[in-house]
mmCIF file of C-alpha atoms in Angstrom:
data_model
loop_
_atom_site.group_PDB
_atom_site.id
_atom_site.type_symbol
_atom_site.label_atom_id
_atom_site.label_comp_id
_atom_site.label_asym_id
_atom_site.label_seq_id
_atom_site.Cartn_x
_atom_site.Cartn_y
_atom_site.Cartn_z
ATOM 1 C CA UNK A 1 76.601 56.704 -17.970
ATOM 2 C CA UNK A 2 74.502 53.558 -17.513
ATOM 3 C CA UNK A 3 72.693 52.483 -14.346
ATOM 4 C CA UNK A 4 75.725 50.667 -12.967
ATOM 5 C CA UNK A 5 77.945 53.701 -13.547
ATOM 6 C CA UNK A 6 75.476 55.870 -11.663
ATOM 7 C CA UNK A 7 75.370 53.375 -8.778
ATOM 8 C CA UNK A 8 79.168 53.370 -8.548
ATOM 9 C CA UNK A 9 79.173 57.162 -8.773
ATOM 10 C CA UNK A 10 76.861 57.428 -5.768
ATOM 11 C CA UNK A 11 78.866 54.900 -3.762
ATOM 12 C CA UNK A 12 82.159 56.634 -4.502
ATOM 13 C CA UNK A 13 80.732 60.090 -3.781
ATOM 14 C CA UNK A 14 79.404 58.898 -0.424
ATOM 15 C CA UNK A 15 82.753 57.311 0.452
ATOM 16 C CA UNK A 16 84.605 60.524 -0.450
ATOM 17 C CA UNK A 17 82.191 62.623 1.634
ATOM 18 C CA UNK A 18 82.579 60.376 4.687
ATOM 19 C CA UNK A 19 86.374 60.383 4.492
ATOM 20 C CA UNK A 20 86.431 64.151 3.955
ATOM 21 C CA UNK A 21 84.381 64.642 7.124
ATOM 22 C CA UNK A 22 86.843 62.456 9.027
ATOM 23 C CA UNK A 23 89.784 64.333 7.515
ATOM 24 C CA UNK A 24 88.204 67.672 8.441
ATOM 25 C CA UNK A 25 87.789 66.486 12.024
ATOM 26 C CA UNK A 26 91.448 65.472 12.184
ATOM 27 C CA UNK A 27 92.563 68.792 10.687
ATOM 28 C CA UNK A 28 90.513 70.805 13.171
ATOM 29 C CA UNK A 29 91.648 68.817 16.217
ATOM 30 C CA UNK A 30 95.341 68.720 15.306
ATOM 31 C CA UNK A 31 95.833 72.257 13.944
ATOM 32 C CA UNK A 32 97.499 74.945 15.987
ATOM 33 C CA UNK A 33 95.241 77.312 17.907
ATOM 34 C CA UNK A 34 96.008 80.216 15.533
ATOM 35 C CA UNK A 35 94.637 78.373 12.483
ATOM 36 C CA UNK A 36 91.715 80.016 10.746
ATOM 37 C CA UNK A 37 88.889 78.653 8.645
ATOM 38 C CA UNK A 38 90.718 79.892 5.528
ATOM 39 C CA UNK A 39 93.905 77.971 6.296
ATOM 40 C CA UNK A 40 91.985 74.833 7.251
ATOM 41 C CA UNK A 41 90.044 74.980 3.988
ATOM 42 C CA UNK A 42 93.326 75.089 2.060
ATOM 43 C CA UNK A 43 94.734 72.140 3.990
ATOM 44 C CA UNK A 44 91.584 70.103 3.452
ATOM 45 C CA UNK A 45 91.660 70.922 -0.281
ATOM 46 C CA UNK A 46 95.274 69.732 -0.427
ATOM 47 C CA UNK A 47 94.289 66.491 1.335
ATOM 48 C CA UNK A 48 91.327 65.882 -0.985
ATOM 49 C CA UNK A 49 93.346 63.940 -3.628
ATOM 50 C CA UNK A 50 94.617 61.586 -0.921
ATOM 51 C CA UNK A 51 91.134 61.147 0.525
ATOM 52 C CA UNK A 52 89.710 60.639 -2.969
ATOM 53 C CA UNK A 53 92.282 57.981 -3.825
ATOM 54 C CA UNK A 54 91.510 56.037 -0.641
ATOM 55 C CA UNK A 55 87.753 56.253 -1.233
ATOM 56 C CA UNK A 56 87.923 55.241 -4.901
ATOM 57 C CA UNK A 57 90.265 52.334 -4.243
ATOM 58 C CA UNK A 58 87.963 51.144 -1.475
ATOM 59 C CA UNK A 59 84.858 51.296 -3.674
ATOM 60 C CA UNK A 60 86.682 49.562 -6.538
ATOM 61 C CA UNK A 61 87.906 46.793 -4.210
ATOM 62 C CA UNK A 62 84.370 46.329 -2.871
ATOM 63 C CA UNK A 63 82.949 46.050 -6.398
ATOM 64 C CA UNK A 64 85.657 43.561 -7.322
ATOM 65 C CA UNK A 65 85.005 41.487 -4.189
ATOM 66 C CA UNK A 66 81.285 41.310 -5.030
ATOM 67 C CA UNK A 67 82.102 39.991 -8.506
ATOM 68 C CA UNK A 68 80.666 42.997 -10.321
ATOM 69 C CA UNK A 69 83.880 43.782 -12.184
ATOM 70 C CA UNK A 70 84.455 40.143 -13.124
ATOM 71 C CA UNK A 71 80.991 40.087 -14.708
ATOM 72 C CA UNK A 72 81.775 43.208 -16.736
ATOM 73 C CA UNK A 73 85.155 41.796 -17.746
ATOM 74 C CA UNK A 74 83.392 38.680 -19.027
ATOM 75 C CA UNK A 75 81.227 40.911 -21.212
ATOM 76 C CA UNK A 76 84.337 42.424 -22.781
ATOM 77 C CA UNK A 77 84.423 45.794 -20.990
ATOM 78 C CA UNK A 78 87.828 47.417 -20.540
ATOM 79 C CA UNK A 79 88.999 47.258 -16.897
ATOM 80 C CA UNK A 80 89.006 51.056 -16.510
ATOM 81 C CA UNK A 81 85.696 51.377 -18.386
ATOM 82 C CA UNK A 82 84.017 49.226 -15.712
ATOM 83 C CA UNK A 83 84.815 51.886 -13.107
ATOM 84 C CA UNK A 84 83.695 54.946 -15.045
ATOM 85 C CA UNK A 85 81.260 55.869 -12.260
ATOM 86 C CA UNK A 86 84.087 55.787 -9.724
ATOM 87 C CA UNK A 87 86.218 57.949 -12.002
ATOM 88 C CA UNK A 88 83.381 60.454 -12.374
ATOM 89 C CA UNK A 89 83.030 60.861 -8.618
ATOM 90 C CA UNK A 90 86.779 61.426 -8.342
ATOM 91 C CA UNK A 91 86.675 64.045 -11.075
ATOM 92 C CA UNK A 92 83.928 65.908 -9.210
ATOM 93 C CA UNK A 93 86.017 65.870 -6.024
ATOM 94 C CA UNK A 94 89.026 67.143 -7.994
ATOM 95 C CA UNK A 95 87.057 70.090 -9.354
ATOM 96 C CA UNK A 96 85.758 70.897 -5.870
ATOM 97 C CA UNK A 97 89.261 70.923 -4.358
ATOM 98 C CA UNK A 98 90.572 73.237 -7.087
ATOM 99 C CA UNK A 99 87.609 75.590 -6.669
ATOM 100 C CA UNK A 100 88.282 75.803 -2.915
ATOM 101 C CA UNK A 101 91.909 76.754 -3.569
ATOM 102 C CA UNK A 102 90.921 79.377 -6.152
ATOM 103 C CA UNK A 103 88.385 81.085 -3.861
ATOM 104 C CA UNK A 104 89.962 84.399 -2.697
ATOM 105 C CA UNK A 105 89.018 83.777 0.934
ATOM 106 C CA UNK A 106 91.142 80.600 1.070
ATOM 107 C CA UNK A 107 94.564 81.135 2.632
ATOM 108 C CA UNK A 108 97.025 78.699 1.059
ATOM 109 C CA UNK A 109 100.097 80.109 2.822
ATOM 110 C CA UNK A 110 99.820 77.302 5.392
ATOM 111 C CA UNK A 111 100.715 74.833 2.617
ATOM 112 C CA UNK A 112 104.091 76.534 2.121
ATOM 113 C CA UNK A 113 106.115 75.813 5.279
ATOM 114 C CA UNK A 114 108.055 79.009 5.874
ATOM 115 C CA UNK A 115 108.532 81.395 8.784
ATOM 116 C CA UNK A 116 106.639 84.601 8.110
ATOM 117 C CA UNK A 117 106.040 87.716 10.225
ATOM 118 C CA UNK A 118 102.514 88.236 11.466
ATOM 119 C CA UNK A 119 102.565 91.680 9.827
ATOM 120 C CA UNK A 120 104.618 92.236 6.678
ATOM 121 C CA UNK A 121 106.023 95.765 6.838
ATOM 122 C CA UNK A 122 107.471 97.715 3.894
ATOM 123 C CA UNK A 123 109.489 100.864 4.597
ATOM 124 C CA UNK A 124 109.666 103.974 2.431
ATOM 125 C CA UNK A 125 113.084 104.762 0.945
ATOM 126 C CA UNK A 126 113.382 107.988 2.947
ATOM 127 C CA UNK A 127 112.267 106.251 6.152
ATOM 128 C CA UNK A 128 109.326 108.602 6.553
ATOM 129 C CA UNK A 129 106.700 105.870 6.880
ATOM 130 C CA UNK A 130 106.122 102.142 6.993
ATOM 131 C CA UNK A 131 103.374 100.266 5.172
ATOM 132 C CA UNK A 132 101.451 97.130 6.054
ATOM 133 C CA UNK A 133 98.190 95.681 4.808
ATOM 134 C CA UNK A 134 95.615 98.378 5.556
ATOM 135 C CA UNK A 135 97.924 100.475 7.756
ATOM 136 C CA UNK A 136 100.540 103.229 7.417
ATOM 137 C CA UNK A 137 102.794 104.334 10.306
ATOM 138 C CA UNK A 138 104.441 107.738 9.853
ATOM 139 C CA UNK A 139 107.798 108.718 11.329
ATOM 140 C CA UNK A 140 106.082 110.977 13.898
ATOM 141 C CA UNK A 141 104.086 108.010 15.193
ATOM 142 C CA UNK A 142 100.826 108.900 13.469
ATOM 143 C CA UNK A 143 98.747 105.974 12.278
ATOM 144 C CA UNK A 144 96.774 105.987 9.051
ATOM 145 C CA UNK A 145 94.270 103.261 8.218
ATOM 146 C CA UNK A 146 94.035 102.487 4.537
ATOM 147 C CA UNK A 147 91.960 100.118 2.487
ATOM 148 C CA UNK A 148 93.647 96.927 1.320
ATOM 149 C CA UNK A 149 92.806 96.831 -2.378
ATOM 150 C CA UNK A 150 94.371 93.477 -3.193
ATOM 151 C CA UNK A 151 95.643 90.337 -1.552
ATOM 152 C CA UNK A 152 99.274 90.337 -0.393
ATOM 153 C CA UNK A 153 101.755 89.061 -2.953
ATOM 154 C CA UNK A 154 102.716 86.169 -0.655
ATOM 155 C CA UNK A 155 99.083 85.033 -0.498
ATOM 156 C CA UNK A 156 98.679 85.121 -4.279
ATOM 157 C CA UNK A 157 101.993 83.283 -4.692
ATOM 158 C CA UNK A 158 100.918 80.586 -2.224
ATOM 159 C CA UNK A 159 97.582 80.157 -3.997
ATOM 160 C CA UNK A 160 99.144 79.586 -7.407
ATOM 161 C CA UNK A 161 101.838 77.333 -5.956
ATOM 162 C CA UNK A 162 99.192 75.216 -4.232
ATOM 163 C CA UNK A 163 97.107 75.001 -7.410
ATOM 164 C CA UNK A 164 100.164 74.052 -9.484
ATOM 165 C CA UNK A 165 100.922 71.218 -7.075
ATOM 166 C CA UNK A 166 97.465 69.972 -6.059
ATOM 167 C CA UNK A 167 95.458 70.409 -9.284
ATOM 168 C CA UNK A 168 97.474 67.984 -11.494
ATOM 169 C CA UNK A 169 97.449 65.327 -8.772
ATOM 170 C CA UNK A 170 93.717 65.795 -8.185
ATOM 171 C CA UNK A 171 93.033 65.438 -11.919
ATOM 172 C CA UNK A 172 95.131 62.283 -12.351
ATOM 173 C CA UNK A 173 93.944 60.474 -9.196
ATOM 174 C CA UNK A 174 90.480 59.442 -10.526
ATOM 175 C CA UNK A 175 91.942 57.634 -13.560
ATOM 176 C CA UNK A 176 94.858 56.290 -11.516
ATOM 177 C CA UNK A 177 92.544 54.822 -8.857
ATOM 178 C CA UNK A 178 90.138 53.284 -11.382
ATOM 179 C CA UNK A 179 92.851 51.616 -13.487
ATOM 180 C CA UNK A 180 94.037 48.140 -12.445
ATOM 181 C CA UNK A 181 97.764 47.949 -11.716
ATOM 182 C CA UNK A 182 100.059 45.818 -9.597
ATOM 183 C CA UNK A 183 100.051 46.562 -5.848
ATOM 184 C CA UNK A 184 103.772 47.340 -5.985
ATOM 185 C CA UNK A 185 103.301 49.920 -8.735
ATOM 186 C CA UNK A 186 100.249 51.373 -6.990
ATOM 187 C CA UNK A 187 102.035 51.848 -3.665
ATOM 188 C CA UNK A 188 105.294 53.050 -5.202
ATOM 189 C CA UNK A 189 103.649 55.642 -7.448
ATOM 190 C CA UNK A 190 101.333 56.878 -4.689
ATOM 191 C CA UNK A 191 104.080 57.291 -2.091
ATOM 192 C CA UNK A 192 106.424 58.894 -4.617
ATOM 193 C CA UNK A 193 103.772 61.408 -5.653
ATOM 194 C CA UNK A 194 103.049 62.297 -2.017
ATOM 195 C CA UNK A 195 106.779 62.773 -1.337
ATOM 196 C CA UNK A 196 107.203 64.894 -4.482
ATOM 197 C CA UNK A 197 104.228 67.084 -3.503
ATOM 198 C CA UNK A 198 105.623 67.771 -0.025
ATOM 199 C CA UNK A 199 109.107 68.377 -1.436
ATOM 200 C CA UNK A 200 107.801 70.715 -4.138
ATOM 201 C CA UNK A 201 105.856 72.844 -1.644
ATOM 202 C CA UNK A 202 108.921 73.088 0.615
ATOM 203 C CA UNK A 203 111.159 74.094 -2.292
ATOM 204 C CA UNK A 204 108.665 76.706 -3.496
ATOM 205 C CA UNK A 205 108.383 78.091 0.041
ATOM 206 C CA UNK A 206 112.179 78.342 0.217
ATOM 207 C CA UNK A 207 112.265 80.055 -3.212
ATOM 208 C CA UNK A 208 114.447 77.258 -4.607
ATOM 209 C CA UNK A 209 112.139 76.484 -7.538
ATOM 210 C CA UNK A 210 109.375 78.452 -9.293
ATOM 211 C CA UNK A 211 105.798 77.568 -8.425
ATOM 212 C CA UNK A 212 105.189 76.247 -11.950
ATOM 213 C CA UNK A 213 107.584 73.341 -11.347
ATOM 214 C CA UNK A 214 105.275 71.995 -8.637
ATOM 215 C CA UNK A 215 103.235 70.350 -11.419
ATOM 216 C CA UNK A 216 105.922 67.659 -11.623
ATOM 217 C CA UNK A 217 104.591 66.163 -8.385
ATOM 218 C CA UNK A 218 101.896 64.405 -10.426
ATOM 219 C CA UNK A 219 104.414 62.698 -12.728
ATOM 220 C CA UNK A 220 104.685 59.417 -10.738
ATOM 221 C CA UNK A 221 100.907 58.954 -10.919
ATOM 222 C CA UNK A 222 100.762 59.887 -14.605
ATOM 223 C CA UNK A 223 103.614 57.541 -15.533
ATOM 224 C CA UNK A 224 102.129 54.599 -13.638
ATOM 225 C CA UNK A 225 98.755 55.295 -15.276
ATOM 226 C CA UNK A 226 100.326 55.395 -18.731
ATOM 227 C CA UNK A 227 102.212 52.167 -18.076
ATOM 228 C CA UNK A 228 99.094 50.343 -16.853
ATOM 229 C CA UNK A 229 96.918 51.436 -19.774
ATOM 230 C CA UNK A 230 99.572 50.984 -22.449
#
């Protein structure tokens, strides 16, 4: 990266950080009272691609307004090469969002809109006891505290579903935002990807599609990127 790339990288990273702070404030103030830090972290990670896209597009528009990109175009640089610093900042934000979702303490179940019991009970075939995370209730009423050795299956399922949906979008957004395209294509592909992401998470939560199919939410962004760079 040259000096200009590094300058754009710093600008874009600062813009992403500012918008993430604003997004975190909105998430905290609008969440239900029962939300935890783990669920809020997952929601903020899911919003990171949207925040990143807004920040990168803003920095790119500012550089274009100042004439910086026109100067690079006159020197023969490819339009998307001129914004390599912006793309690098977006890639860093993408990696950070994926890492947050992968962390075991992050609860991604809030991203799958489904009604779930506060305690998920499993009953023995003979009815002699009931199991929950860290607790066993025997038929005579005796309680036994056990050690939860692994995360609940629903939590692991939600984590992988969220990664399958968010990670491809987060990885495509930096290139998508730094590539010139018509406003109509930009808006259409962005709104379609957002709709597909919400729809995919709802369908996974309702067990209508496997979690792996959530990767298709990034297709509108990828197709518009391919068309613009063709």
